PDB file of C-alpha atoms in Angstrom:
ATOM      1  CA  ASP A   8     119.014 171.250  49.862  1.00 56.00           C
ATOM      2  CA  ALA A   9     119.341 170.509  53.561  1.00 64.00           C
ATOM      3  CA  GLY A  10     120.578 166.971  54.195  1.00 93.00           C
ATOM      4  CA  ILE A  11     117.433 165.409  55.630  1.00 96.00           C
ATOM      5  CA  THR A  12     116.354 161.869  54.849  1.00 97.00           C
ATOM      6  CA  GLN A  13     113.095 160.339  55.976  1.00 98.00           C
ATOM      7  CA  SER A  14     112.459 156.615  55.913  1.00 96.00           C
ATOM      8  CA  PRO A  15     110.386 154.881  54.851  1.00 97.00           C
ATOM      9  CA  ARG A  16     108.806 157.194  52.258  1.00 97.00           C
ATOM     10  CA  HIS A  17     105.608 155.164  52.168  1.00 97.00           C
ATOM     11  CA  LYS A  18     104.140 152.645  54.567  1.00 97.00           C
ATOM     12  CA  VAL A  19     100.857 150.767  54.842  1.00 97.00           C
ATOM     13  CA  THR A  20     100.120 148.967  58.072  1.00 96.00           C
ATOM     14  CA  GLU A  21      97.237 147.675  60.169  1.00 96.00           C
ATOM     15  CA  THR A  22      95.514 149.154  63.187  1.00 97.00           C
ATOM     16  CA  GLY A  23      97.175 148.162  66.434  1.00 96.00           C
ATOM     17  CA  THR A  24     100.661 147.557  65.033  1.00 96.00           C
ATOM     18  CA  PRO A  25     103.692 149.576  66.155  1.00 95.00           C
ATOM     19  CA  VAL A  26     105.279 151.882  63.579  1.00 97.00           C
ATOM     20  CA  THR A  27     108.578 153.757  63.685  1.00 98.00           C
ATOM     21  CA  LEU A  28     109.525 156.541  61.302  1.00 98.00           C
ATOM     22  CA  ARG A  29     113.108 157.713  61.011  1.00 98.00           C
ATOM     23  CA  CYS A  30     114.576 161.124  60.300  1.00 98.00           C
ATOM     24  CA  HIS A  31     118.284 161.402  59.576  1.00 98.00           C
ATOM     25  CA  GLN A  32     120.167 164.686  59.113  1.00 97.00           C
ATOM     26  CA  THR A  33     123.701 165.445  57.992  1.00 97.00           C
ATOM     27  CA  GLU A  34     123.664 169.155  58.953  1.00 94.00           C
ATOM     28  CA  ASN A  35     124.544 168.716  62.657  1.00 94.00           C
ATOM     29  CA  HIS A  36     121.609 170.969  63.571  1.00 93.00           C
ATOM     30  CA  ARG A  37     120.507 171.077  67.167  1.00 92.00           C
ATOM     31  CA  TYR A  38     116.740 171.182  66.731  1.00 94.00           C
ATOM     32  CA  MET A  39     114.607 168.511  65.090  1.00 96.00           C
ATOM     33  CA  TYR A  40     110.821 168.377  64.706  1.00 97.00           C
ATOM     34  CA  TRP A  41     108.089 165.993  63.675  1.00 98.00           C
ATOM     35  CA  TYR A  42     104.919 167.315  62.003  1.00 98.00           C
ATOM     36  CA  ARG A  43     101.855 165.759  60.489  1.00 97.00           C
ATOM     37  CA  GLN A  44     100.027 167.299  57.549  1.00 97.00           C
ATOM     38  CA  ASP A  45      96.297 166.759  57.125  1.00 94.00           C
ATOM     39  CA  PRO A  46      93.762 168.461  54.846  1.00 89.00           C
ATOM     40  CA  GLY A  47      92.333 171.581  56.462  1.00 86.00           C
ATOM     41  CA  HIS A  48      94.944 171.591  59.232  1.00 89.00           C
ATOM     42  CA  GLY A  49      98.219 172.593  57.632  1.00 90.00           C
ATOM     43  CA  LEU A  50     101.257 171.269  59.479  1.00 95.00           C
ATOM     44  CA  ARG A  51     100.890 170.480  63.162  1.00 96.00           C
ATOM     45  CA  LEU A  52     103.793 169.867  65.512  1.00 96.00           C
ATOM     46  CA  ILE A  53     103.854 166.423  67.154  1.00 97.00           C
ATOM     47  CA  HIS A  54     107.128 166.427  69.103  1.00 97.00           C
ATOM     48  CA  TYR A  55     110.427 168.225  68.904  1.00 96.00           C
ATOM     49  CA  SER A  56     113.978 167.796  70.172  1.00 95.00           C
ATOM     50  CA  TYR A  57     116.403 170.449  71.364  1.00 92.00           C
ATOM     51  CA  GLY A  58     119.352 168.125  71.835  1.00 91.00           C
ATOM     52  CA  VAL A  59     120.389 164.508  72.306  1.00 93.00           C
ATOM     53  CA  LYS A  60     117.924 162.879  74.705  1.00 92.00           C
ATOM     54  CA  ASP A  61     116.082 166.221  75.086  1.00 94.00           C
ATOM     55  CA  THR A  62     112.552 166.145  73.692  1.00 95.00           C
ATOM     56  CA  ASP A  63     109.225 167.830  74.350  1.00 94.00           C
ATOM     57  CA  LYS A  64     105.604 167.600  73.261  1.00 95.00           C
ATOM     58  CA  GLY A  65     104.001 169.605  70.538  1.00 93.00           C
ATOM     59  CA  GLU A  66     100.406 170.417  69.699  1.00 91.00           C
ATOM     60  CA  VAL A  67      99.251 166.879  68.760  1.00 95.00           C
ATOM     61  CA  SER A  68     101.469 164.503  70.759  1.00 96.00           C
ATOM     62  CA  ASP A  69      98.876 161.984  72.000  1.00 96.00           C
ATOM     63  CA  GLY A  70      99.607 158.488  70.681  1.00 96.00           C
ATOM     64  CA  TYR A  71     103.167 159.345  69.635  1.00 97.00           C
ATOM     65  CA  SER A  72     106.564 159.022  71.273  1.00 97.00           C
ATOM     66  CA  VAL A  73     110.007 160.104  70.106  1.00 98.00           C
ATOM     67  CA  SER A  74     113.630 159.357  70.804  1.00 97.00           C
ATOM     68  CA  ARG A  75     116.914 161.022  69.932  1.00 97.00           C
ATOM     69  CA  SER A  76     120.000 159.043  70.908  1.00 96.00           C
ATOM     70  CA  LYS A  77     122.297 160.752  68.374  1.00 96.00           C
ATOM     71  CA  THR A  78     122.403 164.268  66.977  1.00 96.00           C
ATOM     72  CA  GLU A  79     121.640 163.022  63.479  1.00 97.00           C
ATOM     73  CA  ASP A  80     118.664 160.729  64.173  1.00 98.00           C
ATOM     74  CA  PHE A  81     115.159 161.512  65.444  1.00 98.00           C
ATOM     75  CA  LEU A  82     112.668 158.642  65.624  1.00 98.00           C
ATOM     76  CA  LEU A  83     108.880 158.925  65.779  1.00 98.00           C
ATOM     77  CA  THR A  84     106.993 155.888  67.134  1.00 98.00           C
ATOM     78  CA  LEU A  85     103.322 155.084  67.021  1.00 97.00           C
ATOM     79  CA  GLU A  86     103.046 152.461  69.765  1.00 92.00           C
ATOM     80  CA  SER A  87      99.687 151.126  68.538  1.00 95.00           C
ATOM     81  CA  ALA A  88      98.663 152.734  65.279  1.00 96.00           C
ATOM     82  CA  THR A  89      95.077 153.931  64.761  1.00 97.00           C
ATOM     83  CA  SER A  90      93.300 154.966  61.564  1.00 96.00           C
ATOM     84  CA  SER A  91      93.269 158.598  62.779  1.00 96.00           C
ATOM     85  CA  GLN A  92      97.056 158.567  62.478  1.00 97.00           C
ATOM     86  CA  THR A  93      96.879 158.079  58.729  1.00 97.00           C
ATOM     87  CA  SER A  94      98.697 161.162  57.491  1.00 98.00           C
ATOM     88  CA  VAL A  95     101.792 162.553  55.848  1.00 98.00           C
ATOM     89  CA  TYR A  96     104.604 162.988  58.349  1.00 98.00           C
ATOM     90  CA  PHE A  97     107.370 165.537  57.917  1.00 98.00           C
ATOM     91  CA  CYS A  98     110.625 165.905  59.763  1.00 98.00           C
ATOM     92  CA  ALA A  99     112.306 169.312  60.005  1.00 97.00           C
ATOM     93  CA  ILE A 100     115.581 170.661  61.367  1.00 96.00           C
ATOM     94  CA  SER A 101     116.856 174.076  62.369  1.00 92.00           C
ATOM     95  CA  ASP A 102     120.036 175.616  63.679  1.00 87.00           C
ATOM     96  CA  TYR A 103     120.381 176.742  67.297  1.00 76.00           C
ATOM     97  CA  LEU A 104     120.386 180.476  66.491  1.00 76.00           C
ATOM     98  CA  LEU A 105     117.166 182.385  67.118  1.00 74.00           C
ATOM     99  CA  ASN A 106     114.807 183.079  64.229  1.00 79.00           C
ATOM    100  CA  GLN A 107     116.187 180.471  61.906  1.00 84.00           C
ATOM    101  CA  PRO A 108     113.947 178.808  59.333  1.00 90.00           C
ATOM    102  CA  GLN A 109     113.198 175.138  59.602  1.00 93.00           C
ATOM    103  CA  HIS A 110     114.142 172.911  56.681  1.00 95.00           C
ATOM    104  CA  PHE A 111     112.024 169.913  55.843  1.00 97.00           C
ATOM    105  CA  GLY A 112     112.460 166.384  54.600  1.00 97.00           C
ATOM    106  CA  ASP A 113     110.291 165.004  51.799  1.00 96.00           C
ATOM    107  CA  GLY A 114     107.862 163.250  54.100  1.00 97.00           C
ATOM    108  CA  THR A 115     106.515 159.779  54.877  1.00 98.00           C
ATOM    109  CA  ARG A 116     103.040 158.856  53.679  1.00 97.00           C
ATOM    110  CA  LEU A 117     101.570 156.524  56.305  1.00 98.00           C
ATOM    111  CA  SER A 118      98.310 154.647  55.782  1.00 97.00           C
ATOM    112  CA  ILE A 119      96.757 152.690  58.635  1.00 97.00           C
ATOM    113  CA  LEU A 120      94.033 150.278  57.617  1.00 95.00           C
TER     114      LEU A 120
ATOM    115  CA  ASP B  41      92.015 177.827  68.210  1.00 71.00           C
ATOM    116  CA  GLN B  42      93.832 178.699  65.013  1.00 82.00           C
ATOM    117  CA  GLN B  43      96.580 181.191  65.833  1.00 93.00           C
ATOM    118  CA  VAL B  44      97.680 181.525  62.200  1.00 96.00           C
ATOM    119  CA  LYS B  45      94.963 181.739  59.545  1.00 95.00           C
ATOM    120  CA  GLN B  46      95.011 181.603  55.789  1.00 96.00           C
ATOM    121  CA  ASN B  47      91.427 182.300  54.825  1.00 93.00           C
ATOM    122  CA  SER B  48      91.786 181.666  51.102  1.00 95.00           C
ATOM    123  CA  PRO B  49      92.149 177.946  50.348  1.00 95.00           C
ATOM    124  CA  SER B  50      92.955 178.677  46.712  1.00 97.00           C
ATOM    125  CA  LEU B  51      93.944 181.464  44.340  1.00 97.00           C
ATOM    126  CA  SER B  52      94.193 181.558  40.549  1.00 98.00           C
ATOM    127  CA  VAL B  53      96.178 184.207  38.646  1.00 98.00           C
ATOM    128  CA  GLN B  54      97.415 184.743  35.098  1.00 98.00           C
ATOM    129  CA  GLU B  55     101.068 184.330  34.224  1.00 98.00           C
ATOM    130  CA  GLY B  56     102.902 187.645  34.489  1.00 97.00           C
ATOM    131  CA  ARG B  57     100.416 189.187  36.916  1.00 98.00           C
ATOM    132  CA  ILE B  58     100.839 189.706  40.655  1.00 98.00           C
ATOM    133  CA  SER B  59      99.903 186.991  43.153  1.00 98.00           C
ATOM    134  CA  ILE B  60      98.975 188.147  46.654  1.00 98.00           C
ATOM    135  CA  LEU B  61      98.662 185.577  49.406  1.00 98.00           C
ATOM    136  CA  ASN B  62      97.356 186.644  52.791  1.00 98.00           C
ATOM    137  CA  CYS B  63      97.819 185.466  56.359  1.00 98.00           C
ATOM    138  CA  ASP B  64      96.383 186.659  59.671  1.00 98.00           C
ATOM    139  CA  TYR B  65      97.568 185.847  63.178  1.00 97.00           C
ATOM    140  CA  THR B  66      96.141 186.314  66.646  1.00 96.00           C
ATOM    141  CA  ASN B  67      99.113 185.969  69.008  1.00 93.00           C
ATOM    142  CA  SER B  68     100.810 189.335  69.605  1.00 92.00           C
ATOM    143  CA  MET B  69     103.892 187.488  70.920  1.00 91.00           C
ATOM    144  CA  PHE B  70     104.773 186.258  67.422  1.00 93.00           C
ATOM    145  CA  ASP B  71     107.860 188.114  66.231  1.00 91.00           C
ATOM    146  CA  TYR B  72     109.177 186.108  63.275  1.00 94.00           C
ATOM    147  CA  PHE B  73     107.162 185.114  60.239  1.00 96.00           C
ATOM    148  CA  LEU B  74     107.938 182.821  57.335  1.00 97.00           C
ATOM    149  CA  TRP B  75     106.485 181.648  54.042  1.00 98.00           C
ATOM    150  CA  TYR B  76     106.973 178.138  52.722  1.00 98.00           C
ATOM    151  CA  LYS B  77     106.174 176.706  49.315  1.00 98.00           C
ATOM    152  CA  LYS B  78     105.143 173.096  48.864  1.00 97.00           C
ATOM    153  CA  TYR B  79     104.916 170.972  45.729  1.00 97.00           C
ATOM    154  CA  PRO B  80     103.036 167.648  45.771  1.00 93.00           C
ATOM    155  CA  ALA B  81     105.015 164.711  47.203  1.00 92.00           C
ATOM    156  CA  GLU B  82     107.770 167.025  48.444  1.00 95.00           C
ATOM    157  CA  GLY B  83     108.507 168.699  51.756  1.00 96.00           C
ATOM    158  CA  PRO B  84     107.841 172.404  52.340  1.00 97.00           C
ATOM    159  CA  THR B  85     110.626 174.674  51.101  1.00 97.00           C
ATOM    160  CA  PHE B  86     111.543 177.876  52.907  1.00 96.00           C
ATOM    161  CA  LEU B  87     110.825 180.909  50.736  1.00 97.00           C
ATOM    162  CA  ILE B  88     111.197 184.153  52.669  1.00 97.00           C
ATOM    163  CA  SER B  89     110.915 185.473  56.219  1.00 96.00           C
ATOM    164  CA  ILE B  90     110.443 188.717  58.083  1.00 96.00           C
ATOM    165  CA  SER B  91     111.196 189.866  61.611  1.00 94.00           C
ATOM    166  CA  SER B  92     108.675 191.960  63.511  1.00 93.00           C
ATOM    167  CA  ILE B  93     111.086 194.898  63.565  1.00 94.00           C
ATOM    168  CA  LYS B  94     110.563 195.253  59.804  1.00 96.00           C
ATOM    169  CA  ASP B  95     107.492 195.857  57.683  1.00 96.00           C
ATOM    170  CA  LYS B  96     108.868 194.634  54.366  1.00 98.00           C
ATOM    171  CA  ASN B  97     111.384 192.114  53.106  1.00 98.00           C
ATOM    172  CA  GLU B  98     112.180 191.497  49.462  1.00 98.00           C
ATOM    173  CA  ASP B  99     113.945 188.648  47.673  1.00 97.00           C
ATOM    174  CA  GLY B 100     113.799 188.748  43.906  1.00 97.00           C
ATOM    175  CA  ARG B 101     110.207 188.267  42.777  1.00 98.00           C
ATOM    176  CA  PHE B 102     109.004 187.651  46.329  1.00 98.00           C
ATOM    177  CA  THR B 103     108.124 190.354  48.857  1.00 98.00           C
ATOM    178  CA  VAL B 104     106.614 189.852  52.289  1.00 98.00           C
ATOM    179  CA  PHE B 105     104.754 192.679  54.011  1.00 98.00           C
ATOM    180  CA  LEU B 106     103.991 192.764  57.724  1.00 98.00           C
ATOM    181  CA  ASN B 107     101.306 194.940  59.331  1.00 97.00           C
ATOM    182  CA  LYS B 108     101.702 194.422  63.060  1.00 96.00           C
ATOM    183  CA  SER B 109      98.790 196.607  64.101  1.00 96.00           C
ATOM    184  CA  ALA B 110      96.450 194.550  61.924  1.00 97.00           C
ATOM    185  CA  LYS B 111      98.267 191.262  62.727  1.00 97.00           C
ATOM    186  CA  HIS B 112      98.439 190.598  59.011  1.00 98.00           C
ATOM    187  CA  LEU B 113     101.124 189.559  56.584  1.00 97.00           C
ATOM    188  CA  SER B 114     101.071 189.052  52.864  1.00 98.00           C
ATOM    189  CA  LEU B 115     103.305 187.515  50.213  1.00 98.00           C
ATOM    190  CA  HIS B 116     103.529 189.216  46.824  1.00 98.00           C
ATOM    191  CA  ILE B 117     104.886 187.359  43.812  1.00 98.00           C
ATOM    192  CA  VAL B 118     105.677 189.548  40.813  1.00 98.00           C
ATOM    193  CA  PRO B 119     105.606 188.475  38.046  1.00 98.00           C
ATOM    194  CA  SER B 120     103.864 185.163  38.648  1.00 98.00           C
ATOM    195  CA  GLN B 121     105.146 182.153  36.705  1.00 98.00           C
ATOM    196  CA  PRO B 122     103.579 178.731  36.086  1.00 97.00           C
ATOM    197  CA  GLY B 123     106.346 177.165  38.207  1.00 97.00           C
ATOM    198  CA  ASP B 124     105.023 179.140  41.182  1.00 98.00           C
ATOM    199  CA  SER B 125     101.930 176.912  41.231  1.00 98.00           C
ATOM    200  CA  ALA B 126     102.085 175.223  44.634  1.00 98.00           C
ATOM    201  CA  VAL B 127     100.632 175.331  48.145  1.00 97.00           C
ATOM    202  CA  TYR B 128     101.933 178.250  50.201  1.00 98.00           C
ATOM    203  CA  PHE B 129     102.037 178.092  53.984  1.00 98.00           C
ATOM    204  CA  CYS B 130     102.630 181.000  56.300  1.00 97.00           C
ATOM    205  CA  ALA B 131     104.163 180.293  59.698  1.00 97.00           C
ATOM    206  CA  ALA B 132     104.935 182.238  62.856  1.00 95.00           C
ATOM    207  CA  SER B 133     107.282 181.956  65.801  1.00 91.00           C
ATOM    208  CA  ASP B 134     107.260 183.627  69.203  1.00 81.00           C
ATOM    209  CA  GLY B 135     111.033 183.825  69.173  1.00 74.00           C
ATOM    210  CA  GLY B 136     111.451 181.087  71.745  1.00 75.00           C
ATOM    211  CA  ALA B 137     114.747 179.253  72.038  1.00 73.00           C
ATOM    212  CA  THR B 138     113.516 176.184  70.161  1.00 78.00           C
ATOM    213  CA  ASN B 139     112.431 177.974  66.936  1.00 82.00           C
ATOM    214  CA  LYS B 140     109.012 176.279  67.065  1.00 88.00           C
ATOM    215  CA  LEU B 141     106.595 177.316  64.338  1.00 93.00           C
ATOM    216  CA  ILE B 142     102.814 177.558  64.079  1.00 94.00           C
ATOM    217  CA  PHE B 143     101.563 177.025  60.533  1.00 96.00           C
ATOM    218  CA  GLY B 144      98.518 178.226  58.672  1.00 96.00           C
ATOM    219  CA  THR B 145      96.371 175.833  56.654  1.00 95.00           C
ATOM    220  CA  GLY B 146      97.843 176.797  53.306  1.00 96.00           C
ATOM    221  CA  THR B 147      96.712 178.442  50.063  1.00 97.00           C
ATOM    222  CA  LEU B 148      96.869 176.611  46.734  1.00 97.00           C
ATOM    223  CA  LEU B 149      98.153 178.983  44.070  1.00 98.00           C
ATOM    224  CA  ALA B 150      97.495 178.163  40.419  1.00 98.00           C
ATOM    225  CA  VAL B 151      99.281 180.309  37.844  1.00 98.00           C
ATOM    226  CA  GLN B 152      97.607 179.981  34.457  1.00 96.00           C
ATOM    227  CA  PRO B 153      99.810 180.232  31.319  1.00 92.00           C
TER     228      PRO B 153
END
C-alpha cells in the first residue's frame, strides 16, 4: 500500500468553525490531491498540488484552501465550515510521470452540525 | 456537466459468472482511463488502466475494454468472487502534466455466493 496517512479519520464540528485536514505521504511523490466524495457525485477534485508551494484549484474549490510547505504534507482548510461541507475527504498522490495512477488514503469523515 | 458517466448505480451477479461494469465519457481529449475499487470505510484502490492507444488491457481476472469511437469503456471480471463486492469507479485523464482525474459516480457490485 502507498504510504498515505490522513488525519484525523473522523471529525465532528460546528458550523462556522475552522477545520484543517492533514495528508502525509512517505512516497516522495510530486503530485497530491484533495477530493470529496458525496452520494451521487463520485469523487470530485477540490485542490491539487504539483510541488512545494505550488497549488491549483479543482472542480469544487469554493470554501476551501490548501497549503503545501513540505513535499510530504498537504493540508486542506475549511476557513468557516458549513453544513454543505459535510462529506468524506480523500487525499491522493501520484508520481510525476505521465499517465500514472493516483493512490488514495483511507479518508476523513467530516460532519458539520 | 458529467464528463464521465456510470449509468448503472448497482449490479448483482452470481459467484463464478462474469461481471461487466460500464462507463461512458464525453471528452474526446481523454487519453488514459482507470478503474478503482472501493470498500466501505477505505480509500479507492487502483485496479487497472488503459491508454487510448490500446483497446484492451488484461490483468488476471480483470479486463478493461476501450471503444474510442463510442467513447465507452467496460470492466470485465471473470470469474466473479464474493470479495469483488465493492463500489467501482471509472476515471479519465486528458494526459495533462498533473495527472488530474475525472471520476464517474460509481457502480455498486454485489456478488452473490
